[in-house]
Structures are given as structure tokens and as C-alpha cells.
Tab-separated table of C-alpha atoms in Angstrom:
chain	number	residue	atom	x	y	z
A	66	UNK	CA	0.644	-20.705	-6.737
A	67	UNK	CA	-0.787	-17.757	-4.734
A	68	UNK	CA	-3.755	-19.785	-3.586
A	69	UNK	CA	-1.563	-22.441	-1.918
A	70	UNK	CA	-1.618	-20.833	1.507
A	71	UNK	CA	-0.896	-23.577	4.058
A	72	UNK	CA	-3.822	-24.081	6.409
A	73	UNK	CA	-4.205	-26.012	9.624
A	74	UNK	CA	-7.831	-27.339	9.544
A	75	UNK	CA	-7.913	-27.371	13.341
A	76	UNK	CA	-7.029	-23.690	13.603
A	77	UNK	CA	-10.489	-22.282	12.945
A	78	UNK	CA	-13.834	-23.180	11.281
A	79	UNK	CA	-12.838	-21.055	8.300
A	80	UNK	CA	-9.513	-22.942	7.952
A	81	UNK	CA	-11.329	-26.280	8.176
A	82	UNK	CA	-13.687	-25.156	5.455
A	83	UNK	CA	-10.880	-23.849	3.257
A	84	UNK	CA	-8.934	-27.075	3.454
A	85	UNK	CA	-11.978	-29.181	2.485
A	86	UNK	CA	-12.991	-26.836	-0.297
A	87	UNK	CA	-9.522	-27.072	-1.809
A	88	UNK	CA	-9.243	-30.830	-1.310
A	89	UNK	CA	-12.596	-31.574	-2.947
A	90	UNK	CA	-11.883	-29.215	-5.858
A	91	UNK	CA	-8.523	-30.844	-6.524
A	92	UNK	CA	-10.024	-34.301	-6.109
A	93	UNK	CA	-12.506	-33.377	-8.843
A	94	UNK	CA	-9.617	-32.257	-11.054
A	95	UNK	CA	-10.839	-28.645	-11.216
A	96	UNK	CA	-8.851	-25.437	-11.231
A	97	UNK	CA	-10.242	-22.352	-9.565
A	98	UNK	CA	-11.177	-21.017	-13.006
A	99	UNK	CA	-12.995	-24.282	-13.765
A	100	UNK	CA	-14.939	-24.079	-10.495
A	101	UNK	CA	-15.709	-20.428	-11.140
A	102	UNK	CA	-17.448	-21.358	-14.346
A	103	UNK	CA	-19.472	-24.072	-12.621
A	104	UNK	CA	-20.748	-21.974	-9.709
A	105	UNK	CA	-20.790	-18.557	-11.424
A	106	UNK	CA	-18.506	-16.884	-8.887
A	107	UNK	CA	-15.137	-15.239	-9.425
A	108	UNK	CA	-11.997	-17.348	-9.087
A	109	UNK	CA	-10.414	-14.765	-6.739
A	110	UNK	CA	-13.531	-14.871	-4.533
A	111	UNK	CA	-13.307	-18.662	-4.330
A	112	UNK	CA	-9.562	-18.488	-3.641
A	113	UNK	CA	-10.226	-16.226	-0.644
A	114	UNK	CA	-12.525	-18.856	0.814
A	115	UNK	CA	-9.915	-21.568	0.282
A	116	UNK	CA	-7.409	-19.372	2.061
A	117	UNK	CA	-9.855	-18.839	4.994
A	118	UNK	CA	-10.051	-15.137	4.251
A	119	UNK	CA	-13.741	-15.159	3.404
A	120	UNK	CA	-16.564	-17.308	4.772
A	121	UNK	CA	-18.423	-19.876	2.714
A	122	UNK	CA	-22.084	-18.973	2.231
A	123	UNK	CA	-24.880	-21.599	2.478
A	124	UNK	CA	-25.979	-20.954	-1.120
A	125	UNK	CA	-22.529	-21.727	-2.468
A	126	UNK	CA	-22.320	-24.654	-0.042
A	127	UNK	CA	-25.403	-26.177	-1.709
A	128	UNK	CA	-23.784	-25.775	-5.131
A	129	UNK	CA	-20.612	-27.484	-3.960
A	130	UNK	CA	-22.572	-30.350	-2.437
A	131	UNK	CA	-24.388	-30.893	-5.757
A	132	UNK	CA	-21.148	-30.682	-7.726
A	133	UNK	CA	-19.125	-33.039	-5.496
A	134	UNK	CA	-21.911	-35.285	-4.300
A	135	UNK	CA	-21.217	-34.503	-0.648
A	136	UNK	CA	-24.771	-34.569	0.602
A	137	UNK	CA	-25.272	-31.444	2.724
A	138	UNK	CA	-21.709	-31.266	4.060
A	139	UNK	CA	-20.721	-27.859	2.718
A	140	UNK	CA	-24.154	-26.298	3.248
A	141	UNK	CA	-24.220	-27.457	6.870
A	142	UNK	CA	-20.629	-26.288	7.355
A	143	UNK	CA	-21.447	-22.826	6.002
A	144	UNK	CA	-24.497	-22.548	8.268
A	145	UNK	CA	-22.486	-23.629	11.317
A	146	UNK	CA	-19.744	-21.106	10.591
A	147	UNK	CA	-22.306	-18.311	10.278
A	148	UNK	CA	-23.969	-19.245	13.558
A	149	UNK	CA	-20.571	-19.347	15.304
A	150	UNK	CA	-19.850	-15.695	14.446
A	151	UNK	CA	-19.428	-13.330	17.406
A	152	UNK	CA	-21.474	-10.717	15.519
A	153	UNK	CA	-25.241	-10.521	15.240
A	154	UNK	CA	-26.226	-13.087	12.622
A	155	UNK	CA	-27.632	-10.515	10.202
A	156	UNK	CA	-24.351	-8.554	10.329
A	157	UNK	CA	-21.903	-11.471	10.133
A	158	UNK	CA	-21.440	-11.337	6.343
A	159	UNK	CA	-20.988	-7.545	6.305
A	160	UNK	CA	-18.461	-7.756	9.161
A	161	UNK	CA	-16.379	-10.177	7.119
A	162	UNK	CA	-16.576	-8.106	3.952
A	163	UNK	CA	-15.473	-4.891	5.673
A	164	UNK	CA	-12.136	-6.590	6.476
A	165	UNK	CA	-11.496	-6.978	2.744
A	166	UNK	CA	-12.739	-3.607	1.556
A	167	UNK	CA	-10.544	-0.924	0.025
A	168	UNK	CA	-13.045	1.791	0.901
A	169	UNK	CA	-15.908	2.049	3.372
A	170	UNK	CA	-18.525	4.796	3.126
A	171	UNK	CA	-20.981	5.038	6.033
A	172	UNK	CA	-24.126	7.097	6.518
A	173	UNK	CA	-25.205	7.112	10.154
A	174	UNK	CA	-28.612	8.766	10.773
A	175	UNK	CA	-28.972	7.834	14.430
A	176	UNK	CA	-25.792	6.479	16.072
A	177	UNK	CA	-22.064	6.863	15.619
A	178	UNK	CA	-20.888	3.998	13.326
A	179	UNK	CA	-19.600	0.896	15.063
A	180	UNK	CA	-16.003	1.341	13.765
A	181	UNK	CA	-15.846	4.704	15.499
A	182	UNK	CA	-17.546	3.836	18.792
A	183	UNK	CA	-15.850	3.920	22.192
A	184	UNK	CA	-16.359	0.953	24.473
A	185	UNK	CA	-18.710	2.850	26.808
A	186	UNK	CA	-20.788	4.234	23.949
A	187	UNK	CA	-20.955	0.791	22.246
A	188	UNK	CA	-22.039	-0.850	25.509
A	189	UNK	CA	-24.860	1.681	25.828
A	190	UNK	CA	-26.139	0.933	22.316
A	191	UNK	CA	-25.746	-2.845	22.636
A	192	UNK	CA	-27.487	-3.004	26.020
A	193	UNK	CA	-30.362	-0.874	24.708
A	194	UNK	CA	-30.699	-3.232	21.737
A	195	UNK	CA	-30.634	-6.301	24.028
A	196	UNK	CA	-32.646	-5.274	27.083
A	197	UNK	CA	-33.490	-8.852	28.062
A	198	UNK	CA	-30.400	-10.536	26.669
A	199	UNK	CA	-27.955	-12.361	28.943
A	200	UNK	CA	-24.830	-10.505	30.034
A	201	UNK	CA	-22.588	-12.931	28.148
A	202	UNK	CA	-24.310	-11.998	24.869
A	203	UNK	CA	-23.734	-8.306	25.516
A	204	UNK	CA	-20.070	-8.959	26.295
A	205	UNK	CA	-19.648	-11.118	23.177
A	206	UNK	CA	-21.154	-8.467	20.920
A	207	UNK	CA	-19.173	-5.722	22.645
A	208	UNK	CA	-15.871	-7.595	22.299
A	209	UNK	CA	-16.539	-8.214	18.605
A	210	UNK	CA	-17.335	-4.567	18.009
A	211	UNK	CA	-14.220	-3.361	19.721
A	212	UNK	CA	-12.075	-5.804	17.702
A	213	UNK	CA	-13.584	-4.422	14.504
A	214	UNK	CA	-12.257	-0.968	15.359
A	215	UNK	CA	-8.669	-2.289	14.949
A	216	UNK	CA	-9.365	-2.285	11.225
A	217	UNK	CA	-8.853	1.480	11.050
A	218	UNK	CA	-5.463	1.270	12.770
A	219	UNK	CA	-3.818	-1.402	10.676
A	220	UNK	CA	-1.189	-0.587	8.083
A	221	UNK	CA	-3.414	-1.342	5.057
A	222	UNK	CA	-6.549	0.144	6.553
A	223	UNK	CA	-9.404	0.881	4.126
A	224	UNK	CA	-10.265	4.467	3.355
A	225	UNK	CA	-13.154	5.223	5.666
A	226	UNK	CA	-15.663	8.037	5.109
A	227	UNK	CA	-18.470	8.617	7.564
A	228	UNK	CA	-21.353	11.042	7.188
A	229	UNK	CA	-23.109	11.429	10.556
A	230	UNK	CA	-26.466	13.153	10.904
A	231	UNK	CA	-26.432	15.974	13.438
A	232	UNK	CA	-28.747	14.055	15.825
A	233	UNK	CA	-26.129	11.260	15.984
A	234	UNK	CA	-23.542	13.637	17.448
A	235	UNK	CA	-25.924	15.620	19.647
A	236	UNK	CA	-27.960	12.862	21.352
A	237	UNK	CA	-26.309	12.181	24.738
A	238	UNK	CA	-26.417	8.389	24.633
A	239	UNK	CA	-25.067	6.958	27.868
A	240	UNK	CA	-24.943	10.332	29.593
A	241	UNK	CA	-22.609	13.327	29.457
A	242	UNK	CA	-19.350	11.527	30.297
A	243	UNK	CA	-19.926	8.784	27.757
A	244	UNK	CA	-20.885	11.236	25.022
A	245	UNK	CA	-17.978	13.563	25.730
A	246	UNK	CA	-15.555	10.640	25.429
A	247	UNK	CA	-17.242	9.573	22.196
A	248	UNK	CA	-17.010	13.018	20.642
A	249	UNK	CA	-13.357	13.354	21.557
A	250	UNK	CA	-12.761	9.909	20.041
A	251	UNK	CA	-14.386	11.076	16.778
A	252	UNK	CA	-12.188	14.197	16.812
A	253	UNK	CA	-9.035	12.097	17.320
A	254	UNK	CA	-10.000	9.739	14.481
A	255	UNK	CA	-10.507	12.719	12.181
A	256	UNK	CA	-7.281	14.452	13.142
A	257	UNK	CA	-5.246	11.244	12.790
A	258	UNK	CA	-6.866	10.586	9.352
A	259	UNK	CA	-8.312	7.249	10.435
A	260	UNK	CA	-11.585	8.513	9.038
A	261	UNK	CA	-12.980	11.382	7.009
A	262	UNK	CA	-15.953	12.582	9.056
A	263	UNK	CA	-18.712	14.937	7.993
A	264	UNK	CA	-21.810	16.048	9.870
A	265	UNK	CA	-25.057	16.302	7.940
A	266	UNK	CA	-26.869	19.345	9.484
A	267	UNK	CA	-30.452	19.625	10.689
A	268	UNK	CA	-31.072	22.340	8.109
A	269	UNK	CA	-30.677	19.992	5.118
A	270	UNK	CA	-33.104	17.341	3.931
A	271	UNK	CA	-31.359	13.980	3.527
A	272	UNK	CA	-32.155	11.511	0.718
A	273	UNK	CA	-34.630	8.718	1.602
A	274	UNK	CA	-32.122	6.707	3.589
A	275	UNK	CA	-33.611	6.552	7.090
A	276	UNK	CA	-31.528	3.539	8.050
A	277	UNK	CA	-27.778	2.997	8.406
A	278	UNK	CA	-26.151	2.605	4.981
A	279	UNK	CA	-22.662	1.410	4.113
A	280	UNK	CA	-21.019	1.188	0.695
A	281	UNK	CA	-18.105	-1.269	0.537
A	282	UNK	CA	-15.691	-1.035	-2.394
A	283	UNK	CA	-13.086	-3.685	-3.288
A	284	UNK	CA	-10.050	-3.824	-5.513
A	285	UNK	CA	-11.003	-7.211	-7.012
A	286	UNK	CA	-14.808	-7.358	-6.734
A	287	UNK	CA	-17.900	-5.231	-7.406
A	288	UNK	CA	-19.097	-2.752	-4.788
A	289	UNK	CA	-21.735	-3.864	-2.280
A	290	UNK	CA	-24.212	-1.927	-0.132
A	291	UNK	CA	-25.192	-2.939	3.378
A	292	UNK	CA	-28.274	-1.443	5.035
A	293	UNK	CA	-29.357	-1.960	8.637
A	294	UNK	CA	-32.496	-1.106	10.505
A	295	UNK	CA	-33.763	-2.346	13.837
A	296	UNK	CA	-32.752	-6.005	14.176
A	297	UNK	CA	-32.075	-6.835	10.552
A	298	UNK	CA	-29.601	-6.079	7.844
A	299	UNK	CA	-29.410	-6.583	4.107
A	300	UNK	CA	-26.571	-6.858	1.593
A	301	UNK	CA	-27.336	-5.415	-1.835
A	302	UNK	CA	-25.158	-6.284	-4.836
A	303	UNK	CA	-27.438	-5.365	-7.696
A	304	UNK	CA	-25.334	-2.947	-9.781
A	305	UNK	CA	-28.236	-0.574	-10.469
A	306	UNK	CA	-29.186	-0.298	-6.796
A	307	UNK	CA	-25.569	0.090	-5.754
A	308	UNK	CA	-25.201	2.935	-8.225
A	309	UNK	CA	-28.275	4.687	-6.781
A	310	UNK	CA	-26.908	4.434	-3.264
A	311	UNK	CA	-23.551	5.762	-4.506
A	312	UNK	CA	-25.266	8.793	-6.105
A	313	UNK	CA	-27.178	9.502	-2.903
A	314	UNK	CA	-24.009	9.192	-0.848
A	315	UNK	CA	-22.170	11.575	-3.156
A	316	UNK	CA	-24.991	14.085	-2.632
A	317	UNK	CA	-24.788	13.607	1.167
A	318	UNK	CA	-21.054	14.415	1.131
A	319	UNK	CA	-21.621	17.465	-1.080
A	320	UNK	CA	-24.309	18.967	1.164
A	321	UNK	CA	-22.861	18.014	4.571
A	322	UNK	CA	-20.488	20.260	6.484
A	323	UNK	CA	-16.946	19.940	5.214
A	324	UNK	CA	-14.575	17.819	7.327
A	325	UNK	CA	-12.966	20.891	8.946
A	326	UNK	CA	-16.309	22.455	9.908
A	327	UNK	CA	-17.559	19.064	11.083
A	328	UNK	CA	-14.502	18.669	13.347
A	329	UNK	CA	-15.114	22.135	14.789
A	330	UNK	CA	-18.721	21.233	15.581
A	331	UNK	CA	-17.754	17.903	17.178
A	332	UNK	CA	-15.107	19.520	19.375
A	333	UNK	CA	-17.467	22.332	20.390
A	334	UNK	CA	-20.097	19.811	21.432
A	335	UNK	CA	-17.480	17.954	23.493
A	336	UNK	CA	-16.518	21.233	25.151
A	337	UNK	CA	-20.178	21.853	26.117
A	338	UNK	CA	-20.064	18.680	28.183
A	339	UNK	CA	-16.954	19.998	29.940
A	340	UNK	CA	-18.837	23.134	30.891
A	341	UNK	CA	-22.112	21.444	31.940
């Protein structure tokens, strides 16, 4: 059976969770389809958790505890796994979901998206967001962000589309050298088809999406929207709201500079730093 992926419970928190989820389900005499009907979640989604491909959420943990009579075991386990993430707590779920997505669509009004950031640029943004944080926290967040970028270089990489507002590519975060490197990195990603990049110009009025927005699309699950502002993030799975964000994103892509013109602008901005 496809779900019977062998797991070593000592390998990782996710593997430990997957083994116990599977063991308790089988002990209760339930198939994945049976469990799906009890907790109102898709069998494929549950299977991914049992294979340690997706993290258990506290809400589902509570349901499992009630179903199996395990006290608060699964809820506590889900909470501990979330706290152990190398990402900011509010982003941990979205970081996991992006690894499973077939398509990622980003709108970045202020900064270059994390998946496209260079290390120096990312360090600048993370340090500014954690001015009083210990150095080890900055390094942990930086390492996690750089690991995320590997997603775009893997063989089965998701299709990634990024609409960047013009201020995001013009603001010299970190200084001239850092921004030049970042712009050249964007140009390379576009030329190597790791990402489709468009710049949304000053001259156009964007839809009311002042914060970072990401649409995540999956082959075996409904689309989800992630929004982030300041020090918080939110996952939105309501179909009506997801559809509205999709419509706004389609409009952004239609009005933004085409990928070729966007690449020309990005490379010309990088050249300006050479000449300064």
C-alpha cells in the first residue's frame, strides 16, 4: 500500500508523529478512509502526515486524542513540533505547504520574496525584523530561509510566479553591493526559468493587497492563500476568499510589465549599481 512508507520514529519529530498516528489508527481498526470520515479531512492529507511529509496540526491532534482516548498526547505532540520549526512560528505551516505545492504565486509589495533572496539580502531583512533578537535566532532563521530556496532547483520544483512591486526592486536594502547581487540573482532565476518574474510599475494602482500574498496550488488538495504582514501570517482556505485572491492576482499579472520587460528593468537597475 502506498501509505506504508517505512519510518524510523527516532529520525525526526515528524517521523515519530507519523509512526504513532499510523499505529493508533491501525490499533483502532480504521483505514485512512475511515479516519477521513471521522475527522473530516482527506485521506491523502492524512496519509501525508503518516508518511512524515506534512505536519500534524494541534486541532487535528485534539480530534485524534478524543477518538483514541489518548489524553492530550497528539495535541501536545503537534504543538511541540510546531515550536521546534526553524521558521518563524506564524510561517511554519506555510513553509511546510510550499514544499508540497504544484504552483506558487507570490505578490511582493515591499521585499523580494524569500524563495528568491540572496543570503546577504535575507540577512538584511531578518536583522531588521529582529533588531534585539539574539544572533543565534538570526542565524537559525537565515539558514531556514536559504534551505527553502533549494525548492526551486529540485527536479520536481513547483511552478513559481512572482509579481514584485517596483519599490521592491528599487529600494537599496543592505546597500548597493547587496542590492546589485540581489537583482542579478533575480535575473538569473528568470533566465533559468526557476521563476516567472514580473514587476508591477509605479504607474499602476494595485488591488487592495498591501501585504505579502501567496497562492499555493496542489495536485491533490484545494488551493490555499497565505498572507503576511509585520510579525504575523494567516492561512486562508475559504474557497470564496481564495477565488477573490486568485482574481486579484490574475489582474496583477495582466497589468504588470511582461516577464521580458521586467527582466530588462531588473538588469538595468543592477547596471546602475555598477556605474554608481
